[in-house]
Coordinates of C-alpha atoms and ligand atoms in Angstrom, one line a residue:
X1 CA 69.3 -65.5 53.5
X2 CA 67.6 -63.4 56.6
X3 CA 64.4 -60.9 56.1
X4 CA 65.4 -57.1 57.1
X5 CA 62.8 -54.5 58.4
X6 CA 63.2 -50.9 58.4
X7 CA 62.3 -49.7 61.8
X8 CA 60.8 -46.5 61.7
X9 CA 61.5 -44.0 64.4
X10 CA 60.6 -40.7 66.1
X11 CA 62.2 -38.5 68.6
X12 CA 64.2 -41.6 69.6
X13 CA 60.9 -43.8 69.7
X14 CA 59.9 -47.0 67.5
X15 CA 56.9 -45.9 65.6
X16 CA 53.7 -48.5 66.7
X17 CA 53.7 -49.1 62.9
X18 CA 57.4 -50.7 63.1
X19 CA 56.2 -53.1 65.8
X20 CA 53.6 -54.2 63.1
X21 CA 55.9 -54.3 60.3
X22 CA 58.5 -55.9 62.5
X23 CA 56.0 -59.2 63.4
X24 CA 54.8 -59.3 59.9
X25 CA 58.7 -60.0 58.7
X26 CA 59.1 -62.3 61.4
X27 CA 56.5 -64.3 60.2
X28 CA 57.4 -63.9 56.8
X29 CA 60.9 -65.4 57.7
X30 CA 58.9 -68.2 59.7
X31 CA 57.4 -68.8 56.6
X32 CA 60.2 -69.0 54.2
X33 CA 62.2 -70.6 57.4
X34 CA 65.0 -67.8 58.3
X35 CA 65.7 -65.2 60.9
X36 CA 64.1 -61.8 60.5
X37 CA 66.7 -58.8 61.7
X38 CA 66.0 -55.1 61.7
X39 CA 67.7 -51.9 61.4
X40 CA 66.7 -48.5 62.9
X41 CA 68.2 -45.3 61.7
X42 CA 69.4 -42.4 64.2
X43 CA 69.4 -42.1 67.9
X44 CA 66.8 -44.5 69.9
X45 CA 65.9 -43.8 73.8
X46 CA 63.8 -47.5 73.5
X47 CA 65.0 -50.8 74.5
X48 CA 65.8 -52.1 71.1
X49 CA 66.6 -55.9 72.9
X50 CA 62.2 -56.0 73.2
X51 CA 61.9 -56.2 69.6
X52 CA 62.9 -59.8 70.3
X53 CA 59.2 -60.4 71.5
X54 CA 58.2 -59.6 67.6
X55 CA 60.8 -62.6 66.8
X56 CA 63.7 -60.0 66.0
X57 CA 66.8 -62.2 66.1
X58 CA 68.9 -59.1 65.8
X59 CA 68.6 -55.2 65.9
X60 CA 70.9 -53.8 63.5
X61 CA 71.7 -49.7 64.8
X62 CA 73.4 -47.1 63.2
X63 CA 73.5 -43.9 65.4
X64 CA 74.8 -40.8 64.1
X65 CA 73.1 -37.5 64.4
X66 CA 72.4 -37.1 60.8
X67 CA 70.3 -40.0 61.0
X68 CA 67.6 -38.0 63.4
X69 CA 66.5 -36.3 60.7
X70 CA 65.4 -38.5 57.9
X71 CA 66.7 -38.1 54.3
X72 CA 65.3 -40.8 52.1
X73 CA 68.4 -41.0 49.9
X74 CA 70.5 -40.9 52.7
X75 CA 68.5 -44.0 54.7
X76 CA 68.3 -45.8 50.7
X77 CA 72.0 -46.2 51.0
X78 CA 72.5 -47.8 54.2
X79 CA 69.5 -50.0 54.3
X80 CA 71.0 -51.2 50.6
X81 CA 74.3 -51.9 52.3
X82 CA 72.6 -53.5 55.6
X83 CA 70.8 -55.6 53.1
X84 CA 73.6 -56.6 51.4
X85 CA 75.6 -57.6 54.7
X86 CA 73.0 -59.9 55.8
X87 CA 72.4 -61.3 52.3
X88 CA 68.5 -59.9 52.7
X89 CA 66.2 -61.7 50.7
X90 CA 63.3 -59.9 52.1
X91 CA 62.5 -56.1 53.3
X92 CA 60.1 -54.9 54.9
X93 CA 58.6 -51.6 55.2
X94 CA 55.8 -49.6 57.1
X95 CA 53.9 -48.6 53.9
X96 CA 54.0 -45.1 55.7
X97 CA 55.3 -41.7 54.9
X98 CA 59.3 -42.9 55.5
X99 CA 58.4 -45.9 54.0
X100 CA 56.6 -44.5 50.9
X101 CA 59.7 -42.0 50.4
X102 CA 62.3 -45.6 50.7
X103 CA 61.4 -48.3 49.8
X104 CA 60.7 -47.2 46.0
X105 CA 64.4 -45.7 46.1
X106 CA 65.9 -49.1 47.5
X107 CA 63.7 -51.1 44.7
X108 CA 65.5 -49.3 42.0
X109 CA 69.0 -49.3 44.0
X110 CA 68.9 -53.4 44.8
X111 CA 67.1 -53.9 41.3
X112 CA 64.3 -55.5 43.8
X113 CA 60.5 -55.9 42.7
X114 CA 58.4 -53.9 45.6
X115 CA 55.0 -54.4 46.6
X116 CA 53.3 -51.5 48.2
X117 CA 50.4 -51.3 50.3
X118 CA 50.7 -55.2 51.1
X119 CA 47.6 -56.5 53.7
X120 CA 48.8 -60.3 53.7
X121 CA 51.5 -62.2 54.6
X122 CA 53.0 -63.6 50.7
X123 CA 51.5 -67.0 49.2
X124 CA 54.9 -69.3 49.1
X125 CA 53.3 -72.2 47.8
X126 CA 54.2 -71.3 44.3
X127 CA 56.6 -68.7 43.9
X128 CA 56.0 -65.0 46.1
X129 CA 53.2 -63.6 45.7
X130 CA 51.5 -60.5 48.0
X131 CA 47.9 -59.5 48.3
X132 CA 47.7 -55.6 48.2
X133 CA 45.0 -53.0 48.3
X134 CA 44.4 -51.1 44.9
X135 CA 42.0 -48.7 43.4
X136 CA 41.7 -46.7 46.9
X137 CA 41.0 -50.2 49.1
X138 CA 37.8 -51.1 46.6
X139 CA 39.3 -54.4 45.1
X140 CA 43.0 -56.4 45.7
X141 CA 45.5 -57.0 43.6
X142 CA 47.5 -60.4 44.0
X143 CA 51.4 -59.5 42.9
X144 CA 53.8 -62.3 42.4
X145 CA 57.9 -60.7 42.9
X146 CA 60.5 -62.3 40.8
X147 CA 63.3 -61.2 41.6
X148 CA 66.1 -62.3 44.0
X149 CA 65.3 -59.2 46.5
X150 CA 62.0 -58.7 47.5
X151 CA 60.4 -55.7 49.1
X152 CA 57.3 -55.3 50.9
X153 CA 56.0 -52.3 52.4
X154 CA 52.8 -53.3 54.6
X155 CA 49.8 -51.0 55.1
X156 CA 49.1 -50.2 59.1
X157 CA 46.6 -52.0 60.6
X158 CA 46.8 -54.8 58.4
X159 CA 48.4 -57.2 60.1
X160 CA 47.9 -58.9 63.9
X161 CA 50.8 -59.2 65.8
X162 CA 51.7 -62.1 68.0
X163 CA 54.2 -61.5 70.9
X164 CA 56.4 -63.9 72.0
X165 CA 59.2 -64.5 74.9
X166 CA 62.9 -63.5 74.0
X167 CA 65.6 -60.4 73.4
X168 CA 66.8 -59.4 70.3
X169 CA 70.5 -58.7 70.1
X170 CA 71.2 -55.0 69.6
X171 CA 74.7 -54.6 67.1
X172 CA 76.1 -51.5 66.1
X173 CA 76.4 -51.4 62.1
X174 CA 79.5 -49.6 60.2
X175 CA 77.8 -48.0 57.4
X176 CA 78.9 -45.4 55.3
X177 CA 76.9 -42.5 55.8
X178 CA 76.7 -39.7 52.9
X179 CA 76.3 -35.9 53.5
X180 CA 72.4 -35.4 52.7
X181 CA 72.2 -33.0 49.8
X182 CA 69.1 -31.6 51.9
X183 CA 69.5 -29.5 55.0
X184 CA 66.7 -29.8 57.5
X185 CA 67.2 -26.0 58.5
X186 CA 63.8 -25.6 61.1
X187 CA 61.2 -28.7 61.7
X188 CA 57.9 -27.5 62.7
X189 CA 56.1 -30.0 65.0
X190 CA 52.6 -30.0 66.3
X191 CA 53.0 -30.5 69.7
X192 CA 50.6 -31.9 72.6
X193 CA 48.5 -33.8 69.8
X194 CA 48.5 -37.6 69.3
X195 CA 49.7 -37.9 65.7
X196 CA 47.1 -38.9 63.4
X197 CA 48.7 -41.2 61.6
X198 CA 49.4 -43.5 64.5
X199 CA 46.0 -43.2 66.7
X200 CA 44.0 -45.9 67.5
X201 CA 40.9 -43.6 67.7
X202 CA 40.3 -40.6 65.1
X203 CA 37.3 -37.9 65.6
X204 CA 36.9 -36.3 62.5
X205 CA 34.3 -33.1 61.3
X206 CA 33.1 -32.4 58.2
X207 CA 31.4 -29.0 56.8
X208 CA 28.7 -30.5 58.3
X209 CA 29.8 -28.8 61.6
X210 CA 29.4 -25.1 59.8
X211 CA 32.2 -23.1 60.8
X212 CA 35.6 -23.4 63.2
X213 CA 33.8 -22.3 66.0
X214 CA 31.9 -25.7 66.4
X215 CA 35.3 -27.8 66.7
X216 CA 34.7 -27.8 70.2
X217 CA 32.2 -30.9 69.4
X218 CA 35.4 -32.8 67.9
X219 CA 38.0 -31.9 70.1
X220 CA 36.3 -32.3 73.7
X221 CA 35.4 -35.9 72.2
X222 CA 38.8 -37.0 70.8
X223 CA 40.4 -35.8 74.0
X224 CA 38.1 -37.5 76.2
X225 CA 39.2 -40.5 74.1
X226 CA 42.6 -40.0 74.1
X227 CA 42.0 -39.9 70.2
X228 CA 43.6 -37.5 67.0
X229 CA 41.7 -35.4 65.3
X230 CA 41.2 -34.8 61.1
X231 CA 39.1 -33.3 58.7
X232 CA 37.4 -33.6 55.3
X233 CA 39.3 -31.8 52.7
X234 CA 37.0 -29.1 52.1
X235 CA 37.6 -28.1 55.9
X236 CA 41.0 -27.8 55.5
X237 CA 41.0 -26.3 52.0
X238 CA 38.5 -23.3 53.9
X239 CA 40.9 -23.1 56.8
X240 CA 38.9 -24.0 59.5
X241 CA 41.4 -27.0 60.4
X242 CA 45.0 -27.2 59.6
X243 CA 46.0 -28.8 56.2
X244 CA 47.7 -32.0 58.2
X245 CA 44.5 -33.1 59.5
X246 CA 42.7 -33.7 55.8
X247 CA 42.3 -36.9 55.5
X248 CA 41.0 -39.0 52.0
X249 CA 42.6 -39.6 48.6
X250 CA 44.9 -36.4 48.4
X251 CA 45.2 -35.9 52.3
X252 CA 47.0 -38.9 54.9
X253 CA 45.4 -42.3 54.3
X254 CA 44.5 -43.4 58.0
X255 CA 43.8 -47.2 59.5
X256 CA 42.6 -46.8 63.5
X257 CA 40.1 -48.9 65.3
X258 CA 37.9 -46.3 65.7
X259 CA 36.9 -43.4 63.0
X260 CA 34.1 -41.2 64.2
X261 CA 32.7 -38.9 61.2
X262 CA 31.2 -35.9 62.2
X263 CA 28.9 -34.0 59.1
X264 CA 30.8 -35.7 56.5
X265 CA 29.2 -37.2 53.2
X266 CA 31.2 -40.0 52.8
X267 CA 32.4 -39.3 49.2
X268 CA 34.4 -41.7 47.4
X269 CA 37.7 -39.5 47.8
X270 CA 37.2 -39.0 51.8
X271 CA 36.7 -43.3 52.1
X272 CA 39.5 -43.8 50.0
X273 CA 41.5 -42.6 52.8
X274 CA 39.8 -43.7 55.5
X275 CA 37.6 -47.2 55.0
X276 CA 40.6 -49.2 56.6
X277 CA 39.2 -48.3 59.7
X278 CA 38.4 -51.0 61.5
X279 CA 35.0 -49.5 63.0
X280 CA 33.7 -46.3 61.6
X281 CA 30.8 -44.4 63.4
X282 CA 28.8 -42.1 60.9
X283 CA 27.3 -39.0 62.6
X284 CA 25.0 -37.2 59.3
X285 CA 21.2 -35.4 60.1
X286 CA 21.3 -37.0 55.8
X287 CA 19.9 -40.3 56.0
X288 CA 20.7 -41.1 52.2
X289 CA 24.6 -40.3 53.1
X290 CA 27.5 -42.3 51.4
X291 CA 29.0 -42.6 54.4
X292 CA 26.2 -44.8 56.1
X293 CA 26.9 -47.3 53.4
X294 CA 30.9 -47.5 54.9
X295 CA 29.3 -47.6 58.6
X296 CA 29.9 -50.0 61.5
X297 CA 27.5 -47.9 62.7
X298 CA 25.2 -44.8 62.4
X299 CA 23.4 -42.4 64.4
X300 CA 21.1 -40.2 61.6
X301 CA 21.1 -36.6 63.7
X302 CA 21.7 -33.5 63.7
X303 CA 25.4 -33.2 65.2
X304 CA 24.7 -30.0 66.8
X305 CA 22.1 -32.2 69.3
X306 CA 23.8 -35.6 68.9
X307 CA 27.6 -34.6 69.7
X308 CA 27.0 -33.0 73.4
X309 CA 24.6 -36.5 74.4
X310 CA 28.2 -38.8 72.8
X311 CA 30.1 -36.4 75.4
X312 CA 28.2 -36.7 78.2
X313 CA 28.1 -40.2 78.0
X314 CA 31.8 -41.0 77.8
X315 CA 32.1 -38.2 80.4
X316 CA 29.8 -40.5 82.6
X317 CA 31.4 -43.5 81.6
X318 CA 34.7 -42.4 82.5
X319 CA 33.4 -41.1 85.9
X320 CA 34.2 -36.7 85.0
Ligands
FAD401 C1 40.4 -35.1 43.0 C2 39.7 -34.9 44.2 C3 40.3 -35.3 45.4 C4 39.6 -35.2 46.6 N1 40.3 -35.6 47.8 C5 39.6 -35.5 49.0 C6 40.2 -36.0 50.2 O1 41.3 -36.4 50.2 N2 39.5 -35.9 51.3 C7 38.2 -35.4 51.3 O2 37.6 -35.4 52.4 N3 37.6 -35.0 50.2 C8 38.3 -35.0 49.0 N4 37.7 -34.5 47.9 C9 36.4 -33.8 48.0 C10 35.2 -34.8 48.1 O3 34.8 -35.1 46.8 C11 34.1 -34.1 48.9 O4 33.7 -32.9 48.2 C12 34.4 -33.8 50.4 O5 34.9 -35.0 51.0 C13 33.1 -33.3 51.1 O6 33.4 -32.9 52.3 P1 32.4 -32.9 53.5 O7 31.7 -34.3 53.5 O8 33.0 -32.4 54.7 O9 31.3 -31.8 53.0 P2 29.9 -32.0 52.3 O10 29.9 -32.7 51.0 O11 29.4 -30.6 52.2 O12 29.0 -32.8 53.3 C14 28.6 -32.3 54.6 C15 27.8 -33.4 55.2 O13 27.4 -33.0 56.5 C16 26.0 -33.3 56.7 N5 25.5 -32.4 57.6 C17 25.2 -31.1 57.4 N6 24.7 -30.5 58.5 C18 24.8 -31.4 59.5 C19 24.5 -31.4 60.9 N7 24.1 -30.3 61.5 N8 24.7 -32.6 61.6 C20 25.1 -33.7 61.0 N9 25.4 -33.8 59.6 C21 25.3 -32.6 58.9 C22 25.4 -33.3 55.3 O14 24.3 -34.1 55.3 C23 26.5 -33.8 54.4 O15 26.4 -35.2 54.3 C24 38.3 -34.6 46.7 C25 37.7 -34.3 45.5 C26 38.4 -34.4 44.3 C27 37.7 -34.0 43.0

């Protein structure tokens, strides 16, 4: 009995998502008193031995080149196998894009019940059951898993990691790797940006802002902050912004500590992928805007006068 976690990686780096997945299934093992292990897929540059400060017993590393580029079916197999090896009872999952395209796959292949979107650590007192998000984040869902092998995959930002002393052992698994039936043949990356889905801080415009040429008011801010930029959808749909910015119900569902939301409404489908945040600062000349209702706070101004006095500010705060 052990609890496995799919590290997620990039360019030979842990995603900050894995760290958070790998502490929640170390306290999940706590909890159901056995080791937690990982696996990480492809080649890693990191020092895999500091995942033992997330209570990682053991860092389980297959390294072949196919492996930099993921293939869900692919990864399926050999986290199934993995699993298998280390007699897994639970695995856990960033619920993120890898981990959306995965853990479903593994579900059906290990005959597993899967809970996706999971913001708790499981009630054990009576059986297993996981508190999840449902209906865009506007109610939760308490889902008790029956089965022997139980999958989790957690939402970011849901859970606080604890650190502790200690090295996890890094060991070299043999699994059998498959010939993906997809060929990666060009990857397009969007460089010099931090990546949305992993920023602590997100500025993000609306049509509010008018027209492309007013971006300026976004972008100077999120660099100042060290912080990604996004969109509401109709921005993207127009073309002002690129389509991997739109954020909401059919765009990337996002969790930093920070949103800023420059000119947008606040409907229903832009929260939906956006009221995880843990602060969200509404920027809307509306006063009677959605959005104001999701706030931490608001300022209720015109963002063509409001935005430049935000800039300054940090600019003064940070001395530039
Ligand atoms: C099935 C479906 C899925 C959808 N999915 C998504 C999704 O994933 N993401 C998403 O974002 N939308 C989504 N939408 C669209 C959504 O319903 C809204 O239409 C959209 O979010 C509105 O975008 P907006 O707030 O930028 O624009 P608007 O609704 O036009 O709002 C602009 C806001 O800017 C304010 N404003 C105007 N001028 C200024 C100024 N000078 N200073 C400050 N504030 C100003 C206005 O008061 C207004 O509140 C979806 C819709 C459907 C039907």
């Amino acid at each position: 009995m052990s609890v496995l976690i799919f590290l997620d990686q990039a360019d030979g780096h842990i995603k900050k998502s894995s760290f958070e997945a790998a502490g929640y299934g170390a306290a999940v093992a706590k909890q159901i008193g056995t080791t937690a292990e990982a696996i990480v897929l492809g080649n890693v540059n990191d020092d895999l031995a500091l995942l033992g400060k997330y209570g990682i017993t053991t860092v389980h590393t297959v390294t072949d080149e196919v492996l930099n580029h993921v293939d869900a079916q692919v990864f399926t197999k050999i986290i199934a196998e993995a699993a298998t090896a280390i007699a897994a009872t639970v695995i856990v999952f960033s619920n993120n894009f890898n981990g959306k395209a995965i853990a479903p796959r593994l579900s059906v292949r290990l005959k597993a019940g899967l809970v996706s979107g999971a913001i708790a650590l499981p009630d054990t007192t009576n059986g297993f059951t996981v508190r999840k998000n449902v209906f865009s984040g506007k109610a939760f869902a308490n889902v008790t898993i029956n089965t022997a092998v139980k999958i989790i995959s957690l939402n970011p930002n849901s859970f606080t990691v604890a650190t502790t002393e200690g090295n996890a052992e890094v060991a070299p698994f043999a699994a059998t790797i498959e010939a993906p039936k997809v060929q990666v043949t060009a990857t397009d990356k969007v460089v010099g940006e931090v990546p949305l889905s992993e920023a602590e801080i997100v500025v993000s415009g609306g049509r509010g802002l008018k027209g492309p040429e007013n971006w300026g008011l976004v972008t100077d801010l999120a660099k100042l902050l060290g912080a990604a930029t996004a969109c509401s959808r109709p921005v993207a749909d127009i073309g002002w912004r690129p389509h991997h910015e739109h954020v909401g119900q059919t765009g990337l569902a996002i969790a930093p500590n920070l949103y800023f939301a420059i000119g947008i409404s606040g409907a229903i489908q832009h929260l939906a992928g956006v009221n995880r945040s843990k602060t969200i600062v509404v920027i809307n000349k509306d006063p009677e805007a959605p959005f104001f209702k999701a706030a931490d706070y608001g300022i209720v101004g015109d963002a063509f006068d409001v935005m430049p006095k935000i800039i300054e500010a940090v600019k003064q705060m940070k001395h530039l």
